[in-house]
Coordinates of C-alpha atoms in Angstrom, one line a residue:
M29 CA -1.2 37.4 13.4
S30 CA -2.3 34.3 11.5
L31 CA -2.1 30.8 13.0
S32 CA 1.5 29.7 13.1
N33 CA 4.0 27.7 15.0
T34 CA 5.0 30.0 17.7
N35 CA 7.5 28.9 20.4
R36 CA 6.8 30.6 23.7
N37 CA 10.6 30.8 24.3
V38 CA 11.2 32.7 21.1
T39 CA 10.5 36.3 20.6
T40 CA 9.2 36.0 17.0
T41 CA 5.7 36.3 18.3
V42 CA 6.2 40.0 18.9
Y43 CA 6.1 40.7 15.2
R44 CA 2.7 42.2 14.3
D45 CA 1.1 43.4 11.2
T46 CA 0.1 47.0 10.6
L47 CA -3.5 47.9 11.2
N48 CA -4.3 48.0 7.5
T49 CA -2.6 44.7 6.7
A50 CA -4.3 43.0 9.6
I51 CA -7.7 44.3 8.4
I52 CA -7.0 43.1 4.9
K53 CA -5.9 39.6 6.0
N54 CA -8.9 39.2 8.3
V55 CA -11.4 40.4 5.6
I56 CA -9.9 37.9 3.2
T57 CA -10.2 35.1 5.7
V58 CA -13.7 36.0 6.9
V59 CA -15.0 36.4 3.3
L60 CA -13.6 33.1 2.3
C61 CA -15.1 31.4 5.4
I62 CA -18.5 32.9 4.9
S63 CA -18.5 32.0 1.2
I64 CA -17.4 28.4 1.6
N65 CA -19.6 27.8 4.6
Y66 CA -22.6 29.3 2.8
V67 CA -22.1 26.7 0.0
N68 CA -21.5 23.9 2.4
G69 CA -24.4 25.0 4.6
T70 CA -26.6 25.0 1.5
L71 CA -25.5 21.4 0.8
V72 CA -26.4 20.4 4.4
H73 CA -29.8 22.2 4.1
T74 CA -30.4 20.3 0.8
F75 CA -29.5 17.0 2.4
K76 CA -31.9 17.6 5.3
K77 CA -34.8 18.9 3.2
H78 CA -34.9 16.0 0.7
Q79 CA -35.5 12.5 2.0
V80 CA -33.9 11.0 -1.2
F81 CA -30.5 12.0 0.2
N82 CA -31.2 11.0 3.8
M83 CA -31.7 7.3 2.8
N84 CA -28.4 7.1 0.8
P85 CA -25.4 6.0 2.9
R86 CA -23.0 7.7 0.5
Y87 CA -24.7 11.1 0.9
I88 CA -24.8 10.6 4.6
L89 CA -21.0 10.1 4.7
Y90 CA -20.5 13.1 2.3
I91 CA -22.6 15.4 4.5
H92 CA -20.5 14.3 7.5
L93 CA -17.4 15.3 5.6
V94 CA -19.0 18.7 4.8
I95 CA -20.1 19.3 8.4
N96 CA -16.5 18.7 9.6
D97 CA -15.3 21.1 6.9
I98 CA -17.7 23.8 8.3
I99 CA -16.6 23.2 11.8
L100 CA -12.9 23.2 11.0
L101 CA -13.1 26.4 8.8
T102 CA -15.2 28.2 11.4
M103 CA -12.8 27.4 14.3
F104 CA -9.7 28.4 12.2
T105 CA -11.3 31.7 11.3
L106 CA -12.5 32.4 14.8
V107 CA -9.1 31.7 16.3
Q108 CA -7.3 33.8 13.7
V109 CA -9.6 36.8 14.1
L110 CA -9.4 36.6 17.9
S111 CA -5.6 36.3 17.7
Y112 CA -5.5 39.6 15.8
I113 CA -8.0 41.4 18.2
V114 CA -6.8 40.2 21.6
F115 CA -3.6 38.3 20.6
T116 CA -3.8 35.8 23.5
L117 CA -6.8 33.8 24.7
N118 CA -7.7 32.2 28.0
V119 CA -6.3 28.7 28.1
S120 CA -9.6 27.0 28.9
L121 CA -11.3 28.8 26.0
C122 CA -8.4 27.9 23.7
I123 CA -8.6 24.2 24.7
I124 CA -12.3 24.2 23.7
L125 CA -11.7 25.8 20.3
L126 CA -8.7 23.6 19.6
M127 CA -10.4 20.3 20.6
I128 CA -13.3 21.0 18.3
A129 CA -11.0 21.9 15.4
I130 CA -8.8 18.8 16.0
F131 CA -11.8 16.5 16.1
A132 CA -13.0 17.8 12.8
N133 CA -9.5 17.6 11.3
L134 CA -9.0 14.0 12.4
N135 CA -12.5 13.0 11.2
N136 CA -12.0 14.0 7.6
P137 CA -9.3 11.5 6.5
L138 CA -11.2 8.7 8.2
T139 CA -14.4 9.7 6.5
L140 CA -12.7 9.7 3.1
A141 CA -11.4 6.2 3.7
V142 CA -14.9 5.0 4.5
M143 CA -16.3 6.7 1.4
A144 CA -13.7 4.9 -0.7
V145 CA -14.7 1.5 0.8
E146 CA -18.3 2.3 0.1
C147 CA -17.5 3.0 -3.5
Y148 CA -15.6 -0.3 -3.7
I149 CA -18.4 -2.3 -2.3
A150 CA -20.9 -0.7 -4.7
I151 CA -18.8 -1.6 -7.7
C152 CA -17.3 -4.9 -6.7
F153 CA -20.2 -6.4 -4.7
P154 CA -23.3 -4.7 -6.2
L155 CA -25.7 -7.4 -5.1
R156 CA -24.6 -7.2 -1.5
H157 CA -24.2 -3.5 -1.3
A158 CA -27.7 -2.8 0.0
Q159 CA -27.2 -5.3 2.8
I160 CA -23.7 -4.1 3.8
C161 CA -24.2 -0.4 3.4
T162 CA -27.3 0.4 5.3
V163 CA -28.3 3.8 6.8
K164 CA -28.1 2.4 10.3
K165 CA -24.6 0.9 9.8
T166 CA -23.5 4.2 8.2
Y167 CA -24.3 6.1 11.4
V168 CA -22.6 3.4 13.4
V169 CA -19.4 3.9 11.3
I170 CA -19.7 7.7 11.8
G171 CA -19.8 7.1 15.5
L172 CA -16.7 4.9 15.3
I173 CA -14.9 7.7 13.4
W174 CA -15.6 10.1 16.3
V175 CA -14.4 7.5 18.8
I176 CA -11.2 6.9 17.0
S177 CA -10.6 10.6 16.7
S178 CA -11.2 11.0 20.5
L179 CA -8.7 8.3 21.3
S180 CA -6.1 10.3 19.4
I181 CA -6.7 13.7 21.1
L182 CA -8.2 13.0 24.5
P183 CA -4.9 11.6 26.0
D184 CA -3.4 15.1 25.4
L185 CA -6.3 16.7 27.3
F186 CA -6.0 14.3 30.2
D187 CA -2.3 14.8 30.4
A188 CA -2.7 18.6 30.6
L189 CA -5.4 18.3 33.3
A190 CA -3.1 16.0 35.3
T191 CA 0.1 17.9 35.0
E192 CA -0.7 21.6 34.6
S193 CA -1.6 23.8 37.5
L194 CA -4.9 25.5 38.0
E195 CA -3.3 28.8 37.4
F196 CA -2.2 27.7 33.9
F197 CA -5.8 27.1 32.9
R198 CA -6.7 30.6 34.1
S199 CA -3.7 32.2 32.2
R200 CA -3.7 33.5 28.7
V201 CA -1.6 32.2 25.8
F202 CA -1.3 32.5 22.0
C203 CA -3.8 29.8 21.0
L204 CA -1.8 27.0 19.5
R205 CA -1.8 23.3 20.2
E206 CA 1.9 23.2 21.3
N207 CA 1.2 26.1 23.8
I208 CA -1.6 24.2 25.5
F209 CA -0.3 20.6 25.4
R210 CA 3.3 21.2 26.4
N211 CA 4.5 17.7 27.2
P212 CA 7.2 16.8 24.6
N213 CA 6.0 13.2 24.7
L214 CA 2.6 14.3 23.4
T215 CA 4.2 15.6 20.2
E216 CA 5.9 12.3 19.6
K217 CA 2.7 10.4 20.3
R218 CA 0.8 12.7 17.9
D219 CA 3.4 12.2 15.1
I220 CA 3.3 8.4 15.5
S221 CA -0.5 8.2 15.6
N222 CA -0.7 10.5 12.5
I223 CA 1.7 8.2 10.6
V224 CA -0.3 5.1 11.6
F225 CA -3.6 6.6 10.6
L226 CA -2.3 7.9 7.3
V227 CA -0.6 4.7 6.3
I228 CA -3.8 2.7 7.0
I229 CA -5.9 5.3 5.1
W230 CA -3.6 5.4 2.1
L231 CA -3.5 1.6 1.9
T232 CA -7.3 1.6 1.9
L233 CA -7.5 4.2 -0.9
F234 CA -4.9 2.4 -3.0
Y235 CA -6.6 -1.0 -2.5
T236 CA -10.1 0.3 -3.4
Y237 CA -8.8 2.4 -6.3
F238 CA -7.0 -0.6 -8.0
R239 CA -9.9 -2.9 -7.4
I240 CA -12.3 -0.5 -8.9
L241 CA -9.8 0.2 -11.7
F242 CA -9.9 -3.5 -12.7
A243 CA -13.6 -3.4 -12.6
A244 CA -13.6 -0.4 -14.9
Q245 CA -11.8 -2.4 -17.6
A246 CA -15.1 -3.9 -18.4
A247 CA -16.1 -0.4 -19.7
S248 CA -18.7 0.0 -16.9
A249 CA -19.6 3.7 -16.7
D250 CA -20.3 3.4 -13.0
A251 CA -17.0 1.8 -12.3
K252 CA -15.2 4.5 -14.2
K253 CA -17.0 7.2 -12.2
A254 CA -16.2 5.4 -9.0
R255 CA -12.5 5.2 -10.0
N256 CA -12.5 9.0 -10.6
T257 CA -14.3 9.6 -7.2
V258 CA -11.6 7.6 -5.3
L259 CA -9.0 9.6 -7.1
L260 CA -10.7 12.8 -5.9
H261 CA -10.7 11.3 -2.4
G262 CA -7.0 10.8 -2.7
F263 CA -6.5 14.4 -3.7
Q264 CA -8.6 15.5 -0.7
L265 CA -6.5 13.3 1.5
L266 CA -3.3 15.0 0.1
L267 CA -4.8 18.3 1.1
C268 CA -5.7 17.0 4.5
M269 CA -2.1 15.9 4.9
L270 CA -0.8 19.4 4.4
T271 CA -1.9 20.2 8.0
Y272 CA 0.8 17.7 9.1
V273 CA 3.5 19.6 7.3
F274 CA 2.1 23.0 8.1
H275 CA 4.9 24.0 10.4
L276 CA 7.6 22.6 8.2
M277 CA 6.3 24.6 5.3
I278 CA 6.4 27.8 7.3
E279 CA 9.8 27.1 8.7
G280 CA 11.2 26.3 5.3
L281 CA 9.8 29.3 3.5
T282 CA 10.7 31.6 6.4
Y283 CA 14.3 30.4 6.2
L284 CA 14.3 31.3 2.4
F285 CA 12.4 34.6 2.9
P286 CA 13.0 35.8 6.5
K287 CA 11.6 39.2 5.8
G288 CA 8.2 37.9 4.7
V289 CA 7.5 35.8 7.8
L290 CA 4.0 37.3 8.4
A291 CA 3.0 37.0 4.8
I292 CA 4.2 33.4 4.7
R293 CA 2.3 32.4 7.8
F294 CA -0.9 33.9 6.4
T295 CA -0.6 32.6 2.9
V296 CA 0.3 29.0 4.1
A297 CA -2.6 29.1 6.5
I298 CA -5.1 30.1 3.8
F299 CA -3.8 27.4 1.4
V300 CA -3.7 24.6 4.0
Q301 CA -6.7 25.4 6.2
V302 CA -9.2 27.3 4.1
L303 CA -8.9 26.5 0.4
P304 CA -9.0 22.7 0.8
R305 CA -12.6 23.2 2.2
L306 CA -13.6 24.1 -1.4
I307 CA -13.0 20.5 -2.6
S308 CA -15.9 18.8 -0.8
P309 CA -18.6 20.9 -2.6
V310 CA -16.9 20.2 -5.9
V311 CA -16.8 16.4 -5.5
Y312 CA -20.6 16.0 -5.0
G313 CA -22.2 19.5 -5.1
L314 CA -21.0 20.1 -8.7
R315 CA -20.4 16.6 -10.1
D316 CA -23.7 15.1 -9.0
K317 CA -26.7 16.1 -11.1
T318 CA -29.3 15.7 -8.4
F319 CA -27.3 17.7 -5.8
R320 CA -26.4 20.3 -8.4
K321 CA -30.0 20.9 -9.3
Y322 CA -31.1 21.6 -5.8
L323 CA -27.9 23.4 -4.9
K324 CA -28.4 25.9 -7.8
R325 CA -31.9 26.4 -6.7
H326 CA -30.9 27.4 -3.2
I327 CA -27.8 29.4 -4.0
F328 CA -29.5 31.6 -6.6
C329 CA -32.7 31.8 -4.5
L330 CA -35.0 30.4 -7.1
S331 CA -37.8 30.3 -4.6
G332 CA -40.4 30.8 -7.3
A333 CA -39.5 27.5 -9.0
E334 CA -41.7 24.7 -7.6
T335 CA -40.1 21.6 -6.5
H336 CA -40.3 18.8 -9.0
P337 CA -41.5 15.4 -7.9
Q338 CA -38.4 13.4 -6.7
K339 CA -37.3 10.8 -9.1
P340 CA -35.4 7.7 -8.2
L341 CA -31.8 8.8 -7.3
K342 CA -29.0 7.5 -9.5
R343 CA -26.0 6.9 -7.3
P344 CA -23.2 9.3 -8.0
L345 CA -19.8 7.4 -8.2

């Protein structure tokens, strides 16, 4: 059974796919996971191998986004495959897997907002960009992103540790957030924090986009590229937001097509959790000439081609 909103008081969780259907669904998910993670892993390898990327704050933020995509996709696939094999997981193990996935999921929108701000500074304050956006400050910002994400999810963990019995952590459940963090107040807290974060992030994207748009009126090629990049960040954020309406989508489609509940759960999960992970490689891996050159070399195993001397990197906007 694919990841879905399963209420422990409702018997809908007993519906299971046939063996052939389960195998097909898991093969699709695993193949997509391996393919996307291979491309993303190649991007990370390219970043680590070439110093020209390591000294660029924009690429550092981008690779942080890619790493979070790898983590999120891996955790989603692992939980789904385990849910088909053993159906229920030990609560303690489920908490570890969920916490890792939630951290990665919360990090992505915040990273997109920071990347948009970096584009804005590069276009609107080019003379001060090198002073404001340094490598050291970039890593500090990434650390702050993780701190903010932890402040959103750690209260749920502390509440579970304080209120649940020891037997609960030794028991087995279908691995979903609402089956682990069962306090109704936590759901309300999560919804409020998600709304606050998304409003702040969207305001940041709109502000940076329109400021860059005004700069682009001067026919600056870099400004126009930056404007398009911020638009792509907005599209990525829309895809990130799908996780917040994941359960509503399943409930709505299940209401319209009650006989296709299992197919709906699987399809929605693929479109919401897996396919959006394709966007990050497209934004830089395919649009940026420098990254594309090295990426093609690694993907197609052109090991015989000697590495060309690194030229000064033109910033991709």
